[in-house]
mmCIF file with all atom_site columns, C-alpha atoms and ligand atoms in Angstrom:
data_model
loop_
_atom_site.group_PDB
_atom_site.id
_atom_site.type_symbol
_atom_site.label_atom_id
_atom_site.label_alt_id
_atom_site.label_comp_id
_atom_site.label_asym_id
_atom_site.label_entity_id
_atom_site.label_seq_id
_atom_site.pdbx_PDB_ins_code
_atom_site.Cartn_x
_atom_site.Cartn_y
_atom_site.Cartn_z
_atom_site.occupancy
_atom_site.B_iso_or_equiv
_atom_site.pdbx_formal_charge
_atom_site.auth_seq_id
_atom_site.auth_comp_id
_atom_site.auth_asym_id
_atom_site.auth_atom_id
_atom_site.pdbx_PDB_model_num
ATOM   1   C  CA  . MET F 1 1   ? -23.844 57.194  40.524 1.00 0.00 ? 1   MET F CA  1
ATOM   2   C  CA  . ARG F 1 2   ? -25.909 54.590  38.363 1.00 0.00 ? 2   ARG F CA  1
ATOM   3   C  CA  . ASP F 1 3   ? -29.746 54.639  38.220 1.00 0.00 ? 3   ASP F CA  1
ATOM   4   C  CA  . PRO F 1 4   ? -31.191 51.139  39.952 1.00 0.00 ? 4   PRO F CA  1
ATOM   5   C  CA  . ILE F 1 5   ? -32.701 48.831  37.551 1.00 0.00 ? 5   ILE F CA  1
ATOM   6   C  CA  . ARG F 1 6   ? -36.614 49.268  38.034 1.00 0.00 ? 6   ARG F CA  1
ATOM   7   C  CA  . ARG F 1 7   ? -38.432 46.057  37.047 1.00 0.00 ? 7   ARG F CA  1
ATOM   8   C  CA  . PRO F 1 8   ? -42.108 46.372  36.170 1.00 0.00 ? 8   PRO F CA  1
ATOM   9   C  CA  . THR F 1 9   ? -44.270 45.227  38.858 1.00 0.00 ? 9   THR F CA  1
ATOM   10  C  CA  . PRO F 1 10  ? -46.631 42.580  37.564 1.00 0.00 ? 10  PRO F CA  1
ATOM   11  C  CA  . PRO F 1 11  ? -50.263 43.376  37.999 1.00 0.00 ? 11  PRO F CA  1
ATOM   12  C  CA  . ARG F 1 12  ? -52.043 42.100  40.966 1.00 0.00 ? 12  ARG F CA  1
ATOM   13  C  CA  . ASP F 1 13  ? -54.535 39.019  40.730 1.00 0.00 ? 13  ASP F CA  1
ATOM   14  C  CA  . PRO F 1 14  ? -57.738 40.228  41.853 1.00 0.00 ? 14  PRO F CA  1
ATOM   15  C  CA  . THR F 1 15  ? -58.610 36.903  43.332 1.00 0.00 ? 15  THR F CA  1
ATOM   16  C  CA  . GLU F 1 16  ? -55.531 36.706  45.155 1.00 0.00 ? 16  GLU F CA  1
ATOM   17  C  CA  . GLY F 1 17  ? -56.215 35.539  48.484 1.00 0.00 ? 17  GLY F CA  1
ATOM   18  C  CA  . VAL F 1 18  ? -59.913 34.430  47.885 1.00 0.00 ? 18  VAL F CA  1
ATOM   19  C  CA  . LEU F 1 19  ? -59.148 30.816  47.622 1.00 0.00 ? 19  LEU F CA  1
ATOM   20  C  CA  . ALA F 1 20  ? -55.968 31.127  49.678 1.00 0.00 ? 20  ALA F CA  1
ATOM   21  C  CA  . ALA F 1 21  ? -57.349 28.443  52.207 1.00 0.00 ? 21  ALA F CA  1
ATOM   22  C  CA  . PRO F 1 22  ? -58.390 25.050  51.239 1.00 0.00 ? 22  PRO F CA  1
ATOM   23  C  CA  . ILE F 1 23  ? -62.022 23.951  51.200 1.00 0.00 ? 23  ILE F CA  1
ATOM   24  C  CA  . PRO F 1 24  ? -62.296 21.054  53.374 1.00 0.00 ? 24  PRO F CA  1
ATOM   25  C  CA  . ARG F 1 25  ? -63.449 17.865  51.510 1.00 0.00 ? 25  ARG F CA  1
ATOM   26  C  CA  . ARG F 1 26  ? -66.679 17.477  53.371 1.00 0.00 ? 26  ARG F CA  1
ATOM   27  C  CA  . ARG F 1 27  ? -67.773 20.983  52.879 1.00 0.00 ? 27  ARG F CA  1
ATOM   28  C  CA  . MET F 1 28  ? -66.817 20.818  48.989 1.00 0.00 ? 28  MET F CA  1
ATOM   29  C  CA  . LEU F 1 29  ? -69.138 17.514  48.747 1.00 0.00 ? 29  LEU F CA  1
ATOM   30  C  CA  . LEU F 1 30  ? -71.945 19.462  50.495 1.00 0.00 ? 30  LEU F CA  1
ATOM   31  C  CA  . LEU F 1 31  ? -71.677 22.281  48.067 1.00 0.00 ? 31  LEU F CA  1
ATOM   32  C  CA  . LEU F 1 32  ? -71.387 19.933  45.077 1.00 0.00 ? 32  LEU F CA  1
ATOM   33  C  CA  . GLY F 1 33  ? -74.615 18.067  46.207 1.00 0.00 ? 33  GLY F CA  1
ATOM   34  C  CA  . ALA F 1 34  ? -76.404 21.338  46.828 1.00 0.00 ? 34  ALA F CA  1
ATOM   35  C  CA  . GLY F 1 35  ? -75.659 22.452  43.267 1.00 0.00 ? 35  GLY F CA  1
ATOM   36  C  CA  . VAL F 1 36  ? -76.917 19.148  42.028 1.00 0.00 ? 36  VAL F CA  1
ATOM   37  C  CA  . LEU F 1 37  ? -80.183 19.274  44.027 1.00 0.00 ? 37  LEU F CA  1
ATOM   38  C  CA  . ALA F 1 38  ? -80.444 23.109  43.069 1.00 0.00 ? 38  ALA F CA  1
ATOM   39  C  CA  . SER F 1 39  ? -80.562 21.998  39.598 1.00 0.00 ? 39  SER F CA  1
ATOM   40  C  CA  . GLY F 1 40  ? -83.671 20.237  38.102 1.00 0.00 ? 40  GLY F CA  1
ATOM   41  C  CA  . ALA F 1 41  ? -81.688 19.212  34.935 1.00 0.00 ? 41  ALA F CA  1
ATOM   42  C  CA  . GLY F 1 42  ? -78.827 17.946  36.875 1.00 0.00 ? 42  GLY F CA  1
ATOM   43  C  CA  . LEU F 1 43  ? -80.861 15.965  39.252 1.00 0.00 ? 43  LEU F CA  1
ATOM   44  C  CA  . GLY F 1 44  ? -83.095 14.350  36.226 1.00 0.00 ? 44  GLY F CA  1
ATOM   45  C  CA  . THR F 1 45  ? -79.605 13.540  34.739 1.00 0.00 ? 45  THR F CA  1
ATOM   46  C  CA  . LEU F 1 46  ? -78.570 11.708  37.844 1.00 0.00 ? 46  LEU F CA  1
ATOM   47  C  CA  . LEU F 1 47  ? -81.476 9.837   38.199 1.00 0.00 ? 47  LEU F CA  1
ATOM   48  C  CA  . GLU F 1 48  ? -81.507 8.847   34.533 1.00 0.00 ? 48  GLU F CA  1
ATOM   49  C  CA  . GLY F 1 49  ? -78.022 7.402   34.724 1.00 0.00 ? 49  GLY F CA  1
ATOM   50  C  CA  . CYS F 1 50  ? -79.135 5.306   37.839 1.00 0.00 ? 50  CYS F CA  1
ATOM   51  C  CA  . ALA F 1 51  ? -82.311 4.103   35.705 1.00 0.00 ? 51  ALA F CA  1
ATOM   52  C  CA  . SER F 1 52  ? -81.859 0.490   34.102 1.00 0.00 ? 52  SER F CA  1
ATOM   53  C  CA  . VAL F 1 53  ? -83.827 -1.209  31.632 1.00 0.00 ? 53  VAL F CA  1
ATOM   54  C  CA  . ALA F 1 54  ? -85.853 -4.209  32.689 1.00 0.00 ? 54  ALA F CA  1
ATOM   55  C  CA  . PRO F 1 55  ? -84.920 -7.392  30.878 1.00 0.00 ? 55  PRO F CA  1
ATOM   56  C  CA  . VAL F 1 56  ? -86.949 -9.169  28.645 1.00 0.00 ? 56  VAL F CA  1
ATOM   57  C  CA  . THR F 1 57  ? -87.931 -12.977 29.322 1.00 0.00 ? 57  THR F CA  1
ATOM   58  C  CA  . VAL F 1 58  ? -87.709 -15.099 26.266 1.00 0.00 ? 58  VAL F CA  1
ATOM   59  C  CA  . THR F 1 59  ? -88.578 -18.754 25.911 1.00 0.00 ? 59  THR F CA  1
ATOM   60  C  CA  . LEU F 1 60  ? -86.150 -20.842 23.957 1.00 0.00 ? 60  LEU F CA  1
ATOM   61  C  CA  . GLY F 1 61  ? -87.137 -23.546 21.809 1.00 0.00 ? 61  GLY F CA  1
ATOM   62  C  CA  . ILE F 1 62  ? -84.654 -26.278 23.204 1.00 0.00 ? 62  ILE F CA  1
ATOM   63  C  CA  . SER F 1 63  ? -85.032 -29.373 25.079 1.00 0.00 ? 63  SER F CA  1
ATOM   64  C  CA  . PRO F 1 64  ? -81.963 -29.758 27.502 1.00 0.00 ? 64  PRO F CA  1
ATOM   65  C  CA  . ALA F 1 65  ? -82.459 -33.474 27.645 1.00 0.00 ? 65  ALA F CA  1
ATOM   66  C  CA  . THR F 1 66  ? -81.200 -33.789 24.054 1.00 0.00 ? 66  THR F CA  1
ATOM   67  C  CA  . MET F 1 67  ? -78.264 -31.645 24.607 1.00 0.00 ? 67  MET F CA  1
ATOM   68  C  CA  . ALA F 1 68  ? -74.897 -32.907 25.216 1.00 0.00 ? 68  ALA F CA  1
ATOM   69  C  CA  . PRO F 1 69  ? -72.537 -31.635 27.739 1.00 0.00 ? 69  PRO F CA  1
ATOM   70  C  CA  . GLY F 1 70  ? -70.230 -29.173 26.743 1.00 0.00 ? 70  GLY F CA  1
ATOM   71  C  CA  . VAL F 1 71  ? -71.264 -28.725 23.541 1.00 0.00 ? 71  VAL F CA  1
ATOM   72  C  CA  . PRO F 1 72  ? -72.705 -25.230 22.557 1.00 0.00 ? 72  PRO F CA  1
ATOM   73  C  CA  . VAL F 1 73  ? -75.866 -24.924 20.598 1.00 0.00 ? 73  VAL F CA  1
ATOM   74  C  CA  . ALA F 1 74  ? -76.784 -21.740 18.759 1.00 0.00 ? 74  ALA F CA  1
ATOM   75  C  CA  . VAL F 1 75  ? -80.486 -21.077 19.428 1.00 0.00 ? 75  VAL F CA  1
ATOM   76  C  CA  . PRO F 1 76  ? -82.442 -18.567 17.588 1.00 0.00 ? 76  PRO F CA  1
ATOM   77  C  CA  . PHE F 1 77  ? -84.740 -16.232 19.430 1.00 0.00 ? 77  PHE F CA  1
ATOM   78  C  CA  . SER F 1 78  ? -87.006 -13.328 18.934 1.00 0.00 ? 78  SER F CA  1
ATOM   79  C  CA  . MET F 1 79  ? -88.058 -10.329 21.228 1.00 0.00 ? 79  MET F CA  1
ATOM   80  C  CA  . THR F 1 80  ? -89.215 -6.747  21.209 1.00 0.00 ? 80  THR F CA  1
ATOM   81  C  CA  . ASN F 1 81  ? -86.639 -4.436  22.928 1.00 0.00 ? 81  ASN F CA  1
ATOM   82  C  CA  . SER F 1 82  ? -87.136 -1.258  24.955 1.00 0.00 ? 82  SER F CA  1
ATOM   83  C  CA  . GLY F 1 83  ? -87.118 0.779   21.833 1.00 0.00 ? 83  GLY F CA  1
ATOM   84  C  CA  . GLY F 1 84  ? -89.998 -1.105  20.425 1.00 0.00 ? 84  GLY F CA  1
ATOM   85  C  CA  . THR F 1 85  ? -87.968 -3.173  17.895 1.00 0.00 ? 85  THR F CA  1
ATOM   86  C  CA  . THR F 1 86  ? -88.376 -6.569  17.130 1.00 0.00 ? 86  THR F CA  1
ATOM   87  C  CA  . VAL F 1 87  ? -84.995 -8.196  17.288 1.00 0.00 ? 87  VAL F CA  1
ATOM   88  C  CA  . GLN F 1 88  ? -84.121 -11.477 15.991 1.00 0.00 ? 88  GLN F CA  1
ATOM   89  C  CA  . ALA F 1 89  ? -80.823 -13.226 16.857 1.00 0.00 ? 89  ALA F CA  1
ATOM   90  C  CA  . THR F 1 90  ? -78.924 -16.398 18.059 1.00 0.00 ? 90  THR F CA  1
ATOM   91  C  CA  . MET F 1 91  ? -77.776 -17.001 21.368 1.00 0.00 ? 91  MET F CA  1
ATOM   92  C  CA  . TRP F 1 92  ? -75.235 -19.738 22.728 1.00 0.00 ? 92  TRP F CA  1
ATOM   93  C  CA  . VAL F 1 93  ? -76.414 -22.030 25.085 1.00 0.00 ? 93  VAL F CA  1
ATOM   94  C  CA  . VAL F 1 94  ? -74.477 -24.695 26.939 1.00 0.00 ? 94  VAL F CA  1
ATOM   95  C  CA  . LYS F 1 95  ? -75.296 -27.475 28.746 1.00 0.00 ? 95  LYS F CA  1
ATOM   96  C  CA  . ASN F 1 96  ? -72.902 -27.842 31.955 1.00 0.00 ? 96  ASN F CA  1
ATOM   97  C  CA  . ALA F 1 97  ? -71.731 -31.132 33.335 1.00 0.00 ? 97  ALA F CA  1
ATOM   98  C  CA  . ASP F 1 98  ? -74.402 -30.833 36.218 1.00 0.00 ? 98  ASP F CA  1
ATOM   99  C  CA  . GLY F 1 99  ? -77.066 -30.556 33.773 1.00 0.00 ? 99  GLY F CA  1
ATOM   100 C  CA  . SER F 1 100 ? -77.552 -27.019 34.365 1.00 0.00 ? 100 SER F CA  1
ATOM   101 C  CA  . LEU F 1 101 ? -77.649 -24.432 31.208 1.00 0.00 ? 101 LEU F CA  1
ATOM   102 C  CA  . THR F 1 102 ? -75.312 -21.558 30.494 1.00 0.00 ? 102 THR F CA  1
ATOM   103 C  CA  . ALA F 1 103 ? -76.914 -18.961 27.876 1.00 0.00 ? 103 ALA F CA  1
ATOM   104 C  CA  . TYR F 1 104 ? -74.373 -16.305 26.649 1.00 0.00 ? 104 TYR F CA  1
ATOM   105 C  CA  . ASN F 1 105 ? -75.489 -12.630 25.292 1.00 0.00 ? 105 ASN F CA  1
ATOM   106 C  CA  . PRO F 1 106 ? -74.822 -13.066 21.731 1.00 0.00 ? 106 PRO F CA  1
ATOM   107 C  CA  . ARG F 1 107 ? -73.116 -9.640  21.264 1.00 0.00 ? 107 ARG F CA  1
ATOM   108 C  CA  . CYS F 1 108 ? -69.267 -9.602  21.916 1.00 0.00 ? 108 CYS F CA  1
ATOM   109 C  CA  . PRO F 1 109 ? -68.510 -7.877  24.947 1.00 0.00 ? 109 PRO F CA  1
ATOM   110 C  CA  . HIS F 1 110 ? -65.939 -5.909  22.974 1.00 0.00 ? 110 HIS F CA  1
ATOM   111 C  CA  . ALA F 1 111 ? -67.805 -3.864  20.582 1.00 0.00 ? 111 ALA F CA  1
ATOM   112 C  CA  . GLY F 1 112 ? -71.181 -5.901  19.943 1.00 0.00 ? 112 GLY F CA  1
ATOM   113 C  CA  . CYS F 1 113 ? -70.009 -7.918  17.141 1.00 0.00 ? 113 CYS F CA  1
ATOM   114 C  CA  . ARG F 1 114 ? -71.498 -11.605 16.449 1.00 0.00 ? 114 ARG F CA  1
ATOM   115 C  CA  . TYR F 1 115 ? -69.329 -14.338 17.581 1.00 0.00 ? 115 TYR F CA  1
ATOM   116 C  CA  . ALA F 1 116 ? -69.633 -18.084 16.790 1.00 0.00 ? 116 ALA F CA  1
ATOM   117 C  CA  . TRP F 1 117 ? -68.604 -21.291 18.264 1.00 0.00 ? 117 TRP F CA  1
ATOM   118 C  CA  . VAL F 1 118 ? -65.573 -23.046 16.412 1.00 0.00 ? 118 VAL F CA  1
ATOM   119 C  CA  . ALA F 1 119 ? -65.703 -26.709 17.273 1.00 0.00 ? 119 ALA F CA  1
ATOM   120 C  CA  . ALA F 1 120 ? -62.295 -27.478 15.610 1.00 0.00 ? 120 ALA F CA  1
ATOM   121 C  CA  . GLU F 1 121 ? -60.627 -24.971 17.718 1.00 0.00 ? 121 GLU F CA  1
ATOM   122 C  CA  . ASP F 1 122 ? -62.797 -25.524 21.064 1.00 0.00 ? 122 ASP F CA  1
ATOM   123 C  CA  . LYS F 1 123 ? -63.466 -21.867 21.569 1.00 0.00 ? 123 LYS F CA  1
ATOM   124 C  CA  . PHE F 1 124 ? -65.836 -18.941 20.495 1.00 0.00 ? 124 PHE F CA  1
ATOM   125 C  CA  . ARG F 1 125 ? -64.295 -16.629 18.012 1.00 0.00 ? 125 ARG F CA  1
ATOM   126 C  CA  . CYS F 1 126 ? -65.198 -13.328 17.140 1.00 0.00 ? 126 CYS F CA  1
ATOM   127 C  CA  . ASN F 1 127 ? -64.071 -12.064 13.672 1.00 0.00 ? 127 ASN F CA  1
ATOM   128 C  CA  . CYS F 1 128 ? -64.284 -8.296  14.120 1.00 0.00 ? 128 CYS F CA  1
ATOM   129 C  CA  . HIS F 1 129 ? -61.079 -8.014  16.130 1.00 0.00 ? 129 HIS F CA  1
ATOM   130 C  CA  . GLY F 1 130 ? -59.924 -11.580 16.463 1.00 0.00 ? 130 GLY F CA  1
ATOM   131 C  CA  . GLY F 1 131 ? -61.675 -12.060 20.214 1.00 0.00 ? 131 GLY F CA  1
ATOM   132 C  CA  . ALA F 1 132 ? -61.694 -15.804 21.483 1.00 0.00 ? 132 ALA F CA  1
ATOM   133 C  CA  . PHE F 1 133 ? -63.438 -16.823 24.376 1.00 0.00 ? 133 PHE F CA  1
ATOM   134 C  CA  . ALA F 1 134 ? -63.373 -20.117 26.177 1.00 0.00 ? 134 ALA F CA  1
ATOM   135 C  CA  . LEU F 1 135 ? -66.332 -22.603 26.768 1.00 0.00 ? 135 LEU F CA  1
ATOM   136 C  CA  . ASP F 1 136 ? -66.979 -20.883 30.049 1.00 0.00 ? 136 ASP F CA  1
ATOM   137 C  CA  . GLY F 1 137 ? -66.923 -17.572 28.439 1.00 0.00 ? 137 GLY F CA  1
ATOM   138 C  CA  . SER F 1 138 ? -63.481 -16.390 29.677 1.00 0.00 ? 138 SER F CA  1
ATOM   139 C  CA  . VAL F 1 139 ? -61.178 -14.322 27.473 1.00 0.00 ? 139 VAL F CA  1
ATOM   140 C  CA  . LEU F 1 140 ? -58.645 -16.240 25.492 1.00 0.00 ? 140 LEU F CA  1
ATOM   141 C  CA  . ALA F 1 141 ? -57.336 -13.815 22.936 1.00 0.00 ? 141 ALA F CA  1
ATOM   142 C  CA  . GLY F 1 142 ? -58.251 -10.552 21.549 1.00 0.00 ? 142 GLY F CA  1
ATOM   143 C  CA  . PRO F 1 143 ? -59.044 -6.887  22.708 1.00 0.00 ? 143 PRO F CA  1
ATOM   144 C  CA  . SER F 1 144 ? -62.125 -7.799  25.153 1.00 0.00 ? 144 SER F CA  1
ATOM   145 C  CA  . SER F 1 145 ? -61.282 -6.961  28.825 1.00 0.00 ? 145 SER F CA  1
ATOM   146 C  CA  . LYS F 1 146 ? -64.631 -8.553  29.844 1.00 0.00 ? 146 LYS F CA  1
ATOM   147 C  CA  . PRO F 1 147 ? -65.684 -12.166 29.322 1.00 0.00 ? 147 PRO F CA  1
ATOM   148 C  CA  . LEU F 1 148 ? -68.972 -13.178 27.497 1.00 0.00 ? 148 LEU F CA  1
ATOM   149 C  CA  . ALA F 1 149 ? -71.854 -11.884 29.460 1.00 0.00 ? 149 ALA F CA  1
ATOM   150 C  CA  . LYS F 1 150 ? -74.114 -14.969 30.968 1.00 0.00 ? 150 LYS F CA  1
ATOM   151 C  CA  . LEU F 1 151 ? -77.798 -14.144 30.888 1.00 0.00 ? 151 LEU F CA  1
ATOM   152 C  CA  . THR F 1 152 ? -80.082 -15.636 33.748 1.00 0.00 ? 152 THR F CA  1
ATOM   153 C  CA  . VAL F 1 153 ? -81.507 -19.033 32.904 1.00 0.00 ? 153 VAL F CA  1
ATOM   154 C  CA  . SER F 1 154 ? -84.432 -20.523 34.565 1.00 0.00 ? 154 SER F CA  1
ATOM   155 C  CA  . GLU F 1 155 ? -86.032 -23.982 33.942 1.00 0.00 ? 155 GLU F CA  1
ATOM   156 C  CA  . ALA F 1 156 ? -89.717 -24.893 34.548 1.00 0.00 ? 156 ALA F CA  1
ATOM   157 C  CA  . GLY F 1 157 ? -91.978 -27.463 33.468 1.00 0.00 ? 157 GLY F CA  1
ATOM   158 C  CA  . GLY F 1 158 ? -89.747 -28.236 30.435 1.00 0.00 ? 158 GLY F CA  1
ATOM   159 C  CA  . ALA F 1 159 ? -89.763 -24.506 29.222 1.00 0.00 ? 159 ALA F CA  1
ATOM   160 C  CA  . VAL F 1 160 ? -86.396 -22.655 29.191 1.00 0.00 ? 160 VAL F CA  1
ATOM   161 C  CA  . ASP F 1 161 ? -86.418 -19.134 30.052 1.00 0.00 ? 161 ASP F CA  1
ATOM   162 C  CA  . VAL F 1 162 ? -83.615 -16.451 29.475 1.00 0.00 ? 162 VAL F CA  1
ATOM   163 C  CA  . GLU F 1 163 ? -83.285 -12.898 30.559 1.00 0.00 ? 163 GLU F CA  1
ATOM   164 C  CA  . VAL F 1 164 ? -82.061 -10.779 27.785 1.00 0.00 ? 164 VAL F CA  1
ATOM   165 C  CA  . PRO F 1 165 ? -81.136 -7.215  28.241 1.00 0.00 ? 165 PRO F CA  1
ATOM   166 C  CA  . GLY F 1 166 ? -84.340 -4.984  27.555 1.00 0.00 ? 166 GLY F CA  1
ATOM   167 C  CA  . ASP F 1 167 ? -82.190 -2.838  25.521 1.00 0.00 ? 167 ASP F CA  1
ATOM   168 C  CA  . PHE F 1 168 ? -80.670 -5.790  23.604 1.00 0.00 ? 168 PHE F CA  1
ATOM   169 C  CA  . ALA F 1 169 ? -79.804 -4.798  19.748 1.00 0.00 ? 169 ALA F CA  1
ATOM   170 C  CA  . THR F 1 170 ? -78.950 -7.363  16.760 1.00 0.00 ? 170 THR F CA  1
ATOM   171 C  CA  . PRO F 1 171 ? -75.259 -7.982  17.018 1.00 0.00 ? 171 PRO F CA  1
ATOM   172 C  CA  . ARG F 1 172 ? -73.061 -6.659  14.510 1.00 0.00 ? 172 ARG F CA  1
ATOM   173 C  CA  . GLU F 1 173 ? -71.942 -8.636  11.581 1.00 0.00 ? 173 GLU F CA  1
ATOM   174 C  CA  . SER F 1 174 ? -68.633 -6.580  11.035 1.00 0.00 ? 174 SER F CA  1
ATOM   175 C  CA  . LEU F 1 175 ? -66.951 -3.567  11.978 1.00 0.00 ? 175 LEU F CA  1
ATOM   176 C  CA  . GLY F 1 176 ? -64.864 -3.371  8.952  1.00 0.00 ? 176 GLY F CA  1
ATOM   177 C  CA  . ALA F 1 177 ? -61.764 -4.038  11.058 1.00 0.00 ? 177 ALA F CA  1
HETATM 178 S  S1  . FES S 2 .   ? -66.154 -6.869  18.517 1.00 0.00 ? 201 FES S S1  1
HETATM 179 FE FE1 . FES S 2 .   ? -65.361 -8.815  19.151 1.00 0.00 ? 201 FES S FE1 1
HETATM 180 S  S2  . FES S 2 .   ? -63.517 -8.583  19.230 1.00 0.00 ? 201 FES S S2  1
HETATM 181 FE FE2 . FES S 2 .   ? -64.023 -6.752  19.028 1.00 0.00 ? 201 FES S FE2 1
#
């Protein structure tokens, strides 16, 4: 008579059965929330992620009455950002058909390069990666998934004020791409 083949028994997992029953979603969220609240660092990080930098209002040296509708104008400005750095840049401002103004953040929404209006092509172009944007800021070509960022403009008493992000930094000239 032959001996039966004895196969080795795999070692038992010491945690086997501990998580056999799934944790209800609501209970899991409560446990995660308690974990975050129990950690001061975790709470601080959470609050930090929610914090936003206040915009800086800059007054532009332009006269809307002299601007032609639909023709972007490069407007230089200077500001001190939230890091205490004085930044000088040029933003593009468009006078719309109804007389209102649209100002664009001068950083390309793809990777922050400087872009410019190319009148012959009737579009904004960014040379870093070939991005192209229409007069209304929408994406025409290139890698950007976002349109040009519009800045809040207000006009009062002949002054044109624009809210620039407080953490604004000088647009990059080139990424070598
Ligand atoms: S930074 Fe403008 S297309 Fe990449």
